[in-house]
XYZ file of C-alpha atoms in Angstrom:
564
model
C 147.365 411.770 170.957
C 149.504 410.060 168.626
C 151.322 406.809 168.691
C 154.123 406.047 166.049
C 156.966 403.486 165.011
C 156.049 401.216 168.312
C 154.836 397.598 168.534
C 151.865 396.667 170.644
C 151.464 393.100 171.220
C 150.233 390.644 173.645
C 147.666 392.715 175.829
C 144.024 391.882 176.829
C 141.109 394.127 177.955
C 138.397 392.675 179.971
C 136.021 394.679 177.279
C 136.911 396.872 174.285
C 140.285 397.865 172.854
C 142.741 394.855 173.498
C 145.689 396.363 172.176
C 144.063 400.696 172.293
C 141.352 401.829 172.748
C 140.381 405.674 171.864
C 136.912 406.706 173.293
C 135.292 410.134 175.754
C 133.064 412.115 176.916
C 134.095 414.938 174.235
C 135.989 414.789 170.981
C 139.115 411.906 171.531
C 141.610 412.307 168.700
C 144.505 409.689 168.032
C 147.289 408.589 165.319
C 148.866 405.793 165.346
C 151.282 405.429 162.552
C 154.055 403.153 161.544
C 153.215 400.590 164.221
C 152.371 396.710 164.731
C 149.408 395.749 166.368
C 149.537 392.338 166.928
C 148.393 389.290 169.853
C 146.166 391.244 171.485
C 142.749 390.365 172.572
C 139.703 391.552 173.255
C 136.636 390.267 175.745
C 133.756 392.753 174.009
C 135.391 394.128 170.700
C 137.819 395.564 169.317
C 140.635 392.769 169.669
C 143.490 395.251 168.366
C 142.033 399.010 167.953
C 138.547 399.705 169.219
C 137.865 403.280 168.112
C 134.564 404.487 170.370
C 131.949 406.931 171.456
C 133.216 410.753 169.719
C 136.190 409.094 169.306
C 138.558 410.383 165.474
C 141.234 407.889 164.745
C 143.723 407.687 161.417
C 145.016 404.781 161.199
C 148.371 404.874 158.632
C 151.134 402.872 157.464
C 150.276 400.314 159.802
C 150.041 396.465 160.502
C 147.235 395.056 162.985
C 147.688 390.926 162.733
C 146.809 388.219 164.441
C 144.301 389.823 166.997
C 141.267 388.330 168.655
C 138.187 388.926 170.477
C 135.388 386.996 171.839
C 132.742 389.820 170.117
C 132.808 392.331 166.973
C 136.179 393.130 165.038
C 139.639 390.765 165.972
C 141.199 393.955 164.245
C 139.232 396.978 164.159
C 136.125 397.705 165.994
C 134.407 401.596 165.096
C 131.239 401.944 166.769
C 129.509 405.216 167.641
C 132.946 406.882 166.578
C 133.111 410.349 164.642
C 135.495 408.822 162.407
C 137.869 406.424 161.261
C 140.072 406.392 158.696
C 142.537 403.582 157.816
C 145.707 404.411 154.736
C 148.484 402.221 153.056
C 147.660 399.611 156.272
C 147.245 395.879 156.285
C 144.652 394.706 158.502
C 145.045 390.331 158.237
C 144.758 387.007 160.514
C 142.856 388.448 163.230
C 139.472 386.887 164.527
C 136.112 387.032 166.063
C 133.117 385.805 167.111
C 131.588 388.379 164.563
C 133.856 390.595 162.507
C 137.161 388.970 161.978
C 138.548 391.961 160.586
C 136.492 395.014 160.767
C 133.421 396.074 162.950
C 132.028 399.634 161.918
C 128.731 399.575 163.978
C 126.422 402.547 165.331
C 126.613 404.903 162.900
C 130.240 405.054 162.556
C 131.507 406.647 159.178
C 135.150 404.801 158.016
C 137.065 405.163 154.839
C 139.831 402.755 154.129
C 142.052 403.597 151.301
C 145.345 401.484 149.942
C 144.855 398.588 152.602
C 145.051 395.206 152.561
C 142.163 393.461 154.520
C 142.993 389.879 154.300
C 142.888 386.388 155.866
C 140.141 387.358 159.015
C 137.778 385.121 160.278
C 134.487 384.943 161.675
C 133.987 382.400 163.910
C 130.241 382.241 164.633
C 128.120 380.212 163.609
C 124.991 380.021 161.564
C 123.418 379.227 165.037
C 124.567 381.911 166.714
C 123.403 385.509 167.514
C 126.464 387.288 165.692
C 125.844 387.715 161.741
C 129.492 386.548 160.658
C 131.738 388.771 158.195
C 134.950 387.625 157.842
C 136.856 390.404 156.542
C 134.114 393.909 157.441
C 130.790 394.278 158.922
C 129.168 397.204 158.135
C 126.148 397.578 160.042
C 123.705 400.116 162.465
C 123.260 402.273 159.565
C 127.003 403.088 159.203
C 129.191 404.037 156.065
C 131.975 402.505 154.455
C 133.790 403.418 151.784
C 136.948 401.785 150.597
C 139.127 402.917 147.847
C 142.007 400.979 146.376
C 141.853 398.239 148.498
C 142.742 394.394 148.169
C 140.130 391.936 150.469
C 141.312 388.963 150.101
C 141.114 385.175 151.881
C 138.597 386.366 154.701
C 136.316 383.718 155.798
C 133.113 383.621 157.617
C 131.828 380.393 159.043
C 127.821 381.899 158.982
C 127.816 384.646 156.325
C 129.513 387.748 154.767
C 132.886 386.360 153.648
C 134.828 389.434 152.625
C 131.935 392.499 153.488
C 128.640 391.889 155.323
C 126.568 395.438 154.975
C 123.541 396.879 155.937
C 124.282 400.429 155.941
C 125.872 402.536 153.143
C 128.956 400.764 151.058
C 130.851 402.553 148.369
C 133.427 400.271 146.925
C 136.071 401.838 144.073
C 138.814 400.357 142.462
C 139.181 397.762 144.424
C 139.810 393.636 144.443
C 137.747 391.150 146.218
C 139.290 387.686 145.954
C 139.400 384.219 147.677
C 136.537 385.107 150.490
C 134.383 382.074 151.651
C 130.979 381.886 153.676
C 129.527 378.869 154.700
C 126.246 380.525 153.906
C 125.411 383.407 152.365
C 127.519 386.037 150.645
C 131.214 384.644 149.303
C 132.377 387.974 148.893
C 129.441 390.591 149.981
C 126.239 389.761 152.001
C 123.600 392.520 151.635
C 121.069 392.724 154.509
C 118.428 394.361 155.384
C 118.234 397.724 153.840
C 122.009 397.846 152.701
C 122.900 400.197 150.082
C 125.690 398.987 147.983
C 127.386 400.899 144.897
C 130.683 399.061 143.537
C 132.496 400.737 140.689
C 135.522 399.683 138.799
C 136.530 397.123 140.944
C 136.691 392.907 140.568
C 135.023 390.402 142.611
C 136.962 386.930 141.966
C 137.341 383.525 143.093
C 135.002 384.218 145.939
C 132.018 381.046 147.401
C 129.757 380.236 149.776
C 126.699 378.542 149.450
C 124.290 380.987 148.074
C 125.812 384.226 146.244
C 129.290 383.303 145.289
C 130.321 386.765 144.798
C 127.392 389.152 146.422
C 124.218 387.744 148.157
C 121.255 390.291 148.167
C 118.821 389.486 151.243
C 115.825 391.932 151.538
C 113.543 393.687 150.122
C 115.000 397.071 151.379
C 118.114 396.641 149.819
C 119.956 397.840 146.803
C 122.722 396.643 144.827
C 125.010 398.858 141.786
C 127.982 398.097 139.888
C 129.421 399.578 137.493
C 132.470 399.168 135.576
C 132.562 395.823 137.304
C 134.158 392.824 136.985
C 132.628 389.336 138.667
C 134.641 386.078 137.939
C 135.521 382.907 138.668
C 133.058 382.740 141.755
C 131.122 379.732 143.092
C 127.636 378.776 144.592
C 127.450 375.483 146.359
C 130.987 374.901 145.894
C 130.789 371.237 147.569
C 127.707 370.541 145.377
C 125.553 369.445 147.834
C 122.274 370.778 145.645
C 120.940 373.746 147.700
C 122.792 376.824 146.915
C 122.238 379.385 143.710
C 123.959 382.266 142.204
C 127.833 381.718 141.540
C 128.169 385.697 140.532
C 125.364 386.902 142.092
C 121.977 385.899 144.055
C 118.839 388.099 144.175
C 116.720 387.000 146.525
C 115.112 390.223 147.263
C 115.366 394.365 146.851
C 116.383 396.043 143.642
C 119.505 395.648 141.698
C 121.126 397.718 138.536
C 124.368 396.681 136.144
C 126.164 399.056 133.778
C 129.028 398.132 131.372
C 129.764 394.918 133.812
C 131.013 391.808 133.383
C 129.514 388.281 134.885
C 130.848 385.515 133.030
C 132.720 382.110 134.458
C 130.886 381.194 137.703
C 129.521 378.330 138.690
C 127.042 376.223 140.432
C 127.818 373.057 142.270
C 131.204 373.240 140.847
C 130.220 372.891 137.110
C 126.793 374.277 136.396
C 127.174 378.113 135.200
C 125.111 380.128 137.294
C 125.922 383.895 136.807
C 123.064 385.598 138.279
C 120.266 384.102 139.958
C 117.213 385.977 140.813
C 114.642 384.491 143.138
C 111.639 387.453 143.548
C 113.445 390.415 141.428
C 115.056 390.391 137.700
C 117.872 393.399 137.312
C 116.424 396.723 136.566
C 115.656 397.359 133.170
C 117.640 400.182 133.011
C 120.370 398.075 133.126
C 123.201 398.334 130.271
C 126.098 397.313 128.084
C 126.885 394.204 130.390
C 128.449 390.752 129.709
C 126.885 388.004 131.016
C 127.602 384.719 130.100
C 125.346 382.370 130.577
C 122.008 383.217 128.902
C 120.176 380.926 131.052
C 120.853 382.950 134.620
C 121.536 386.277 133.078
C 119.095 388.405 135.928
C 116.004 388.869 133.392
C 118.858 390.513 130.644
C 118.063 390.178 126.982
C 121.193 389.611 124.142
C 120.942 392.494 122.039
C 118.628 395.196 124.510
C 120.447 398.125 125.956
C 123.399 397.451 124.360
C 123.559 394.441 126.781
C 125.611 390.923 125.797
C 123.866 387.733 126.872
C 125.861 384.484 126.243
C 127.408 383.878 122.604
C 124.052 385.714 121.081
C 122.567 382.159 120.155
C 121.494 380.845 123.472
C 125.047 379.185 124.534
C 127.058 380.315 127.206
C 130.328 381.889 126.034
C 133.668 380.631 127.079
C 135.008 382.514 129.588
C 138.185 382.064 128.157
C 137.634 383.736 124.750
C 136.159 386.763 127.051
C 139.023 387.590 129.621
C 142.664 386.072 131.112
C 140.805 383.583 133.791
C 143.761 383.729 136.293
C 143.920 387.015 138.538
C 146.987 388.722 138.008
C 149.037 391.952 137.951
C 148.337 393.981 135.451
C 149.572 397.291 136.641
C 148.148 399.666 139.423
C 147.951 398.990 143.157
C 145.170 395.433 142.897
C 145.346 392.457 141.360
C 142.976 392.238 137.769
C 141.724 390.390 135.049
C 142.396 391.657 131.906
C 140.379 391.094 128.211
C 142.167 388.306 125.966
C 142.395 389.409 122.286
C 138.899 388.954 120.274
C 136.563 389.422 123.411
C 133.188 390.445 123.102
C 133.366 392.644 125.784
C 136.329 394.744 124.193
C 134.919 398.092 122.913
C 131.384 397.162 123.392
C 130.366 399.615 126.266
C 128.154 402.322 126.470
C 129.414 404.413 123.143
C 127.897 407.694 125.024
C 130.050 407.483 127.870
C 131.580 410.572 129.378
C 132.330 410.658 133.181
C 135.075 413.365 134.256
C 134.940 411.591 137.556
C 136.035 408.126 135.732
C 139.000 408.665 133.446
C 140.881 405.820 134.610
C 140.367 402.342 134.825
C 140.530 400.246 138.032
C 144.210 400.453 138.208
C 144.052 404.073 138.682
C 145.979 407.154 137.147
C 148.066 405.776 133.838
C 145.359 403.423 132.625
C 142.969 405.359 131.208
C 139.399 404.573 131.474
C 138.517 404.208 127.066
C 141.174 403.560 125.002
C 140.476 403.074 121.398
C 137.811 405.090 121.268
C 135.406 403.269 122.781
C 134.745 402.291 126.541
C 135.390 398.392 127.324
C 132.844 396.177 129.268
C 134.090 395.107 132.936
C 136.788 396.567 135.321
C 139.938 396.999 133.193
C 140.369 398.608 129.789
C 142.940 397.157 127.188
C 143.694 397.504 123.669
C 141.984 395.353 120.871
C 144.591 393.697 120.085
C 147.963 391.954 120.179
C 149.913 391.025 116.969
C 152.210 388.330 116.724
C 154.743 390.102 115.285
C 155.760 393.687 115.714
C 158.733 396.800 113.841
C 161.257 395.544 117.111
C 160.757 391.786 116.535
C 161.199 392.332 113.047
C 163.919 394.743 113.313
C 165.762 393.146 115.846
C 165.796 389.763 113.826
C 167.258 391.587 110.582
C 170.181 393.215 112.868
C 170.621 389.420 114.663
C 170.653 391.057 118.332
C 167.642 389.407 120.357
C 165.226 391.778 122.080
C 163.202 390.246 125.084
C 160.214 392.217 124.675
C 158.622 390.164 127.648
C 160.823 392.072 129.740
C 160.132 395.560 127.873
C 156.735 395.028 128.237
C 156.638 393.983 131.773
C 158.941 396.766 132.644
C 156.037 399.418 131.038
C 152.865 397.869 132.704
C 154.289 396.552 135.832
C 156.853 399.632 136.733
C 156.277 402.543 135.448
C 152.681 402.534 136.605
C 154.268 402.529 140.269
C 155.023 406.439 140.759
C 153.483 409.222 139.513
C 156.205 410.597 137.315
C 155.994 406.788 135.834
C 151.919 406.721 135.529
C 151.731 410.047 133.430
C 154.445 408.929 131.169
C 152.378 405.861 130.635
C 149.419 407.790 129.886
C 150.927 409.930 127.232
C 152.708 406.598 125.333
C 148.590 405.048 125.090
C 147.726 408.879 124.345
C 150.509 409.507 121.604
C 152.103 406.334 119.977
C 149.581 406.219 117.416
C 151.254 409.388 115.488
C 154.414 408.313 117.231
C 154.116 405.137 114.669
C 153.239 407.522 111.854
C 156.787 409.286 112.818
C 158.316 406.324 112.517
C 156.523 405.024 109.119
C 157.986 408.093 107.377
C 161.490 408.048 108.977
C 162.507 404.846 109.512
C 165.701 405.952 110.159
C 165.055 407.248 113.250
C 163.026 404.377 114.574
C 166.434 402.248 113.426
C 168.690 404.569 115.693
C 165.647 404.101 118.060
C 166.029 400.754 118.321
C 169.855 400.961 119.071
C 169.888 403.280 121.456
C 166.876 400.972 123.307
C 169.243 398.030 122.862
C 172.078 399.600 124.587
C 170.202 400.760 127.504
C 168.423 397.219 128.096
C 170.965 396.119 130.607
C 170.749 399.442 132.661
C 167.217 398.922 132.569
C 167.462 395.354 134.333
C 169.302 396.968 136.697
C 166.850 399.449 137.433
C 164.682 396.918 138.617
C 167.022 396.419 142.032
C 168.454 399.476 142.531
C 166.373 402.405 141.286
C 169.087 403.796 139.298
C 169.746 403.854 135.330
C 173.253 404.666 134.504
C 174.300 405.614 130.801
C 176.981 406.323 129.083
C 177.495 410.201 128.549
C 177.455 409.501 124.766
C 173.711 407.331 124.934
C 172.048 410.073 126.748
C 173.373 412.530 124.249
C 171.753 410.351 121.783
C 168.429 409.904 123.507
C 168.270 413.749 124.058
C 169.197 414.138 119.998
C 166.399 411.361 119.030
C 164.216 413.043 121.515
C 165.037 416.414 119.472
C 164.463 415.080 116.249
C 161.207 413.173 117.003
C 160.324 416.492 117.685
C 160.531 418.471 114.342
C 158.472 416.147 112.894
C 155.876 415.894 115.240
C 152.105 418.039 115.670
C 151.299 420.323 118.717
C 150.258 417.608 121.250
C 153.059 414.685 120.245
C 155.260 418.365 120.309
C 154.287 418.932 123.634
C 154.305 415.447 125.172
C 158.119 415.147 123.934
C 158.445 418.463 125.973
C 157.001 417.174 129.166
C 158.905 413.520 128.716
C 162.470 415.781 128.351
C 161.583 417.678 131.060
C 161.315 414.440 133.671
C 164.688 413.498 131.737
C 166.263 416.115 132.760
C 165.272 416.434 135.696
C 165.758 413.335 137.007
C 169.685 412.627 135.890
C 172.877 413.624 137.805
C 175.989 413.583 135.631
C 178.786 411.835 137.594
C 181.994 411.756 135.386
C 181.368 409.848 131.686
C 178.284 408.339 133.287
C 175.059 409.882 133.278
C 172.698 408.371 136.153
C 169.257 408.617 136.407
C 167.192 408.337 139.446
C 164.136 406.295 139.007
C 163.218 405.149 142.625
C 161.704 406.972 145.460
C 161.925 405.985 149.108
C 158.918 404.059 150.750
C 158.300 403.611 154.616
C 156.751 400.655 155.583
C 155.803 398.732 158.936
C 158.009 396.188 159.765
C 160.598 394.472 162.004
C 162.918 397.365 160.357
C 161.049 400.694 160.067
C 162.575 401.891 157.176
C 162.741 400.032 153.535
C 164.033 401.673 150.503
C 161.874 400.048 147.781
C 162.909 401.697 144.291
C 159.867 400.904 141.820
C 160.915 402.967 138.990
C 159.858 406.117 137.257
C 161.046 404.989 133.589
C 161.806 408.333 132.173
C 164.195 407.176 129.627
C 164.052 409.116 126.356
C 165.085 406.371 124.094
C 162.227 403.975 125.642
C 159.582 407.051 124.962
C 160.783 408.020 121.632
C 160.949 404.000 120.364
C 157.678 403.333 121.910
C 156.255 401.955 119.089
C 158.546 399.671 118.971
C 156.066 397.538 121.845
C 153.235 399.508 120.826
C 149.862 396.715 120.789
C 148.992 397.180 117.206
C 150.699 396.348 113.877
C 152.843 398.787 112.005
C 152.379 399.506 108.385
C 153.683 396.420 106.533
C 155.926 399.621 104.617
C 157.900 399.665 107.796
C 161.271 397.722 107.179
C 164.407 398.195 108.807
């Protein structure tokens, strides 16, 4: 069965499935896609969807808001299901007595990927028989696994703000942010013999009273990040003296950390507290972390395993000499932290690292994983550094034309990472500027003519940002394909070949209408919404003279030789 580009919206079931429910005797398939879910309620789960016995749902493209039920999951509730599988939804402002957002219970198996699960509530209290979990509960030995997701703002009034597990969680790439408990757990509660593995993803800006960002409860559970990320979170955020562990609280089970960051929380509002461990210390296997306060650092040493504890001489390091403390877009589909210029953590992880599975960072494809040579500590990998000064600042000052290289800059890490065509030709400007710059060193000729073409396109690039389409003047895109040309003799094999491939998306990508050539840089999304259709143009930046001048906002200083 499939259901698509409908709203449901103010039903009620006397027990599961307020808005549908999908259950049988034998296999029960259903799609619903491109619809609103929304007012509906619930007596015994399941306040929008409830997804049952042998029942296989995908969920896609979808919005399921403001639902309620008296039991497990306002939202979602997966229990004894074959499968359930949630894409490119948003799940938010639904409640329940346990499981604001999510219940996957019995055994259930659900993957959500590109979702936003955010602003849920639990409503139960630490007196009550439900466990909380604001955002997802996990639990009856089921598995999660969420990819690319954003859970944000969920709040549980027992535990489990953003994720209460105790079966098997696999986290990637993903951002949680803003999730409260009154207990346990700000953003993840542990339990019982929960198995939790968390890789390139943030936890930020998450409290509750013990465990700010993950609580870990028992002695059969198990906790692993890597490539992680854990800021700005908060134990005891009322200070009233009985909670512990702003990043992280080990009360019990076993725990690991490679090449992740814990720096920034606190304790009673002030105290740093980064990891607390009550009966267990971190594995000593652990490696190449940042912690930042030496004093609740999980049993980690400064200087063993290639680990980072504090400033090295028994202070806490300022979190903001390590990383940009406000959580912002950086590029890719979650919000990030990024590493400020001088951090510790920048090119200090694990020198031996080679993982075919991980060559990106957590903003995905375009960002790749170790840049520089060497793999940075926590969630998001950046360049060394920044210089004040840079060959278009320079250039543009000795030709008196003003170049806003905020907007250049924003334009490369906040656009083009937003379609594929985009992402790769971000990836082969961090792969290839460096001999790019050498180009430019020995010609500077062409990195002048660079320059002006760049200068002439900037208002077609503003443009861009509305409507999706760059229009030229026959003449400029001549030029561009000549600079592109020339770049090219006196480039090597791979800079050769990357000039190919960037031509090749030039070409392919521009219409000639008359003395204007146009290029298409946006590509049609479907979203839903009051109108079923959007056209959201977030542009594939294929322009030559951009690529070819790409030094020109490269992050590292030019030869001081360089003068135009």
């Amino acid at each position: 069965m499939t259901i698509s580009d409908s709203t449901i919206s103010g039903n009620r079931a006397g027990f599961s499935g307020g808005g549908i429910a999908n259950e049988g005797y034998n296999e029960a398939v259903m799609s619903v896609i491109n619809c609103v879910i929304t007012g509906n309620h619930a007596t015994a789960g399941g306040g929008g969807i409830n997804n049952g016995s042998k029942g296989r749902m995908t969920i896609t493209d979808c919005e399921i808001t403001g639902n309620t039920t008296d039991s497990y999951g306002g939202g979602i509730q997966s229990v004894y299901a074959i499968e359930t599988v949630v894409r490119n939804s948003t799940i938010s402002d639904n409640s329940g007595f346990g499981a604001g957002g999510i219940d996957n219970a019995g055994g259930s198996p659900t993957v959500l990927v590109d979702s936003v699960i955010a602003n849920n509530t639990s409503t139960g209290t630490p007196s009550s028989l439900f466990p909380g979990a604001g955002g997802i509960n996990n639990s009856g030995g089921s598995s999660l696994e969420i990819l690319r997701c954003s859970i944000q703002g969920n709040r549980a009034n027992h535990h489990g703000g953003g994720l209460r597990n105790e079966g098997s969680l696999t986290i990637i790439d993903s951002t949680l942010a803003g999730n409260s408990a009154a207990r346990e757990g700000g953003a993840i509660l542990n339990w019982r013999q929960g198995q939790v593995l968390v890789t390139n993803s943030t936890l930020s800006g998450n409290e509750a009273r013990d465990g700010g960002g993950l609580f870990n409860q028992d002695a059969g559970g198990r906790i692993e990040f890597s490539h992680c990320t854990i800021t700005g979170n908060a134990a005891d955020p009322s200070n009233v003296g009985s909670g512990l562990g702003g990043g992280i609280r080990l009360n019990n089970g076993t725990a690991v950390l490679h090449n992740t960051l814990v720096a920034g929380t606190l304790r009673g509002g002030s105290a740093p507290d980064d990891i607390s461990n009550n009966n267990i210390s971190l594995e000593a296997a652990s490696s190449y972390n940042l912690i930042g306060d030496p004093n609740s650092a999980g049993g980690l040493s400064h200087g063993l395993n290639g680990n980072i504890v504090g400033n090295g001489n028994g202070s806490v390091v300022d979190i903001t000499k390590v990383l940009e403390t406000a959580l912002s877009n950086h590029g890719g589909p979650t919000l990030t932290h990024v590493l400020v210029a001088g951090s510790p953590a920048l090119n200090a992880g694990n020198p031996g690292f080679s993982n075919p599975d991980l060559p990106y960072d957590q903003r995905g494809e375009g960002f790749p994983r170790v840049l520089e040579g060497r793999l940075d500590i926590g969630a998001v990998e950046v360049e060394a550094t920044e210089p004040p000064d840079c060959l278009a600042e320079s250039a543009s000052r000795s030709m008196g034309i003003p170049l806003p290289l905020g907007v250049l800059r924003g334009f490369r890490d906040e656009v083009l990472s937003s379609t594929k065509d985009g992402r790769r030709l971000r990836q082969l400007y961090y792969s290839h500027s460096p001999e790019l710059i050498e180009v430019f060193a020995s010609h500077p000729e062409l990195a002048a003519r660079s320059l002006q073409a760049l200068l002439q396109s900037l208002p077609a690039i503003q443009t861009s940002r509305t409507n999706g389409l760059v229009s030229l003047d026959r003449r400029l895109h001549t030029e561009i394909g000549a600079l592109l040309r020339e770049c090219k003799t006196h480039a090597g094999p791979e800079l050769s070949a990357a000039i190919d491939e960037v031509a090749g998306l030039l070409h392919s990508r521009t219409r000639h209408r008359g003395p204007r050539a146009v290029i298409d840089l946006g590509e049609p999304v479907q979203t839903a919404s009051a109108a079923p259709k959007r056209t959201d143009f977030r542009g594939l930046w294929c322009l030559g003279s951009n690529v070819v001048a790409l030094s020109i906002f490269r992050r590292r200083r030019m030869r001081d030789s360089v003068m135009l």
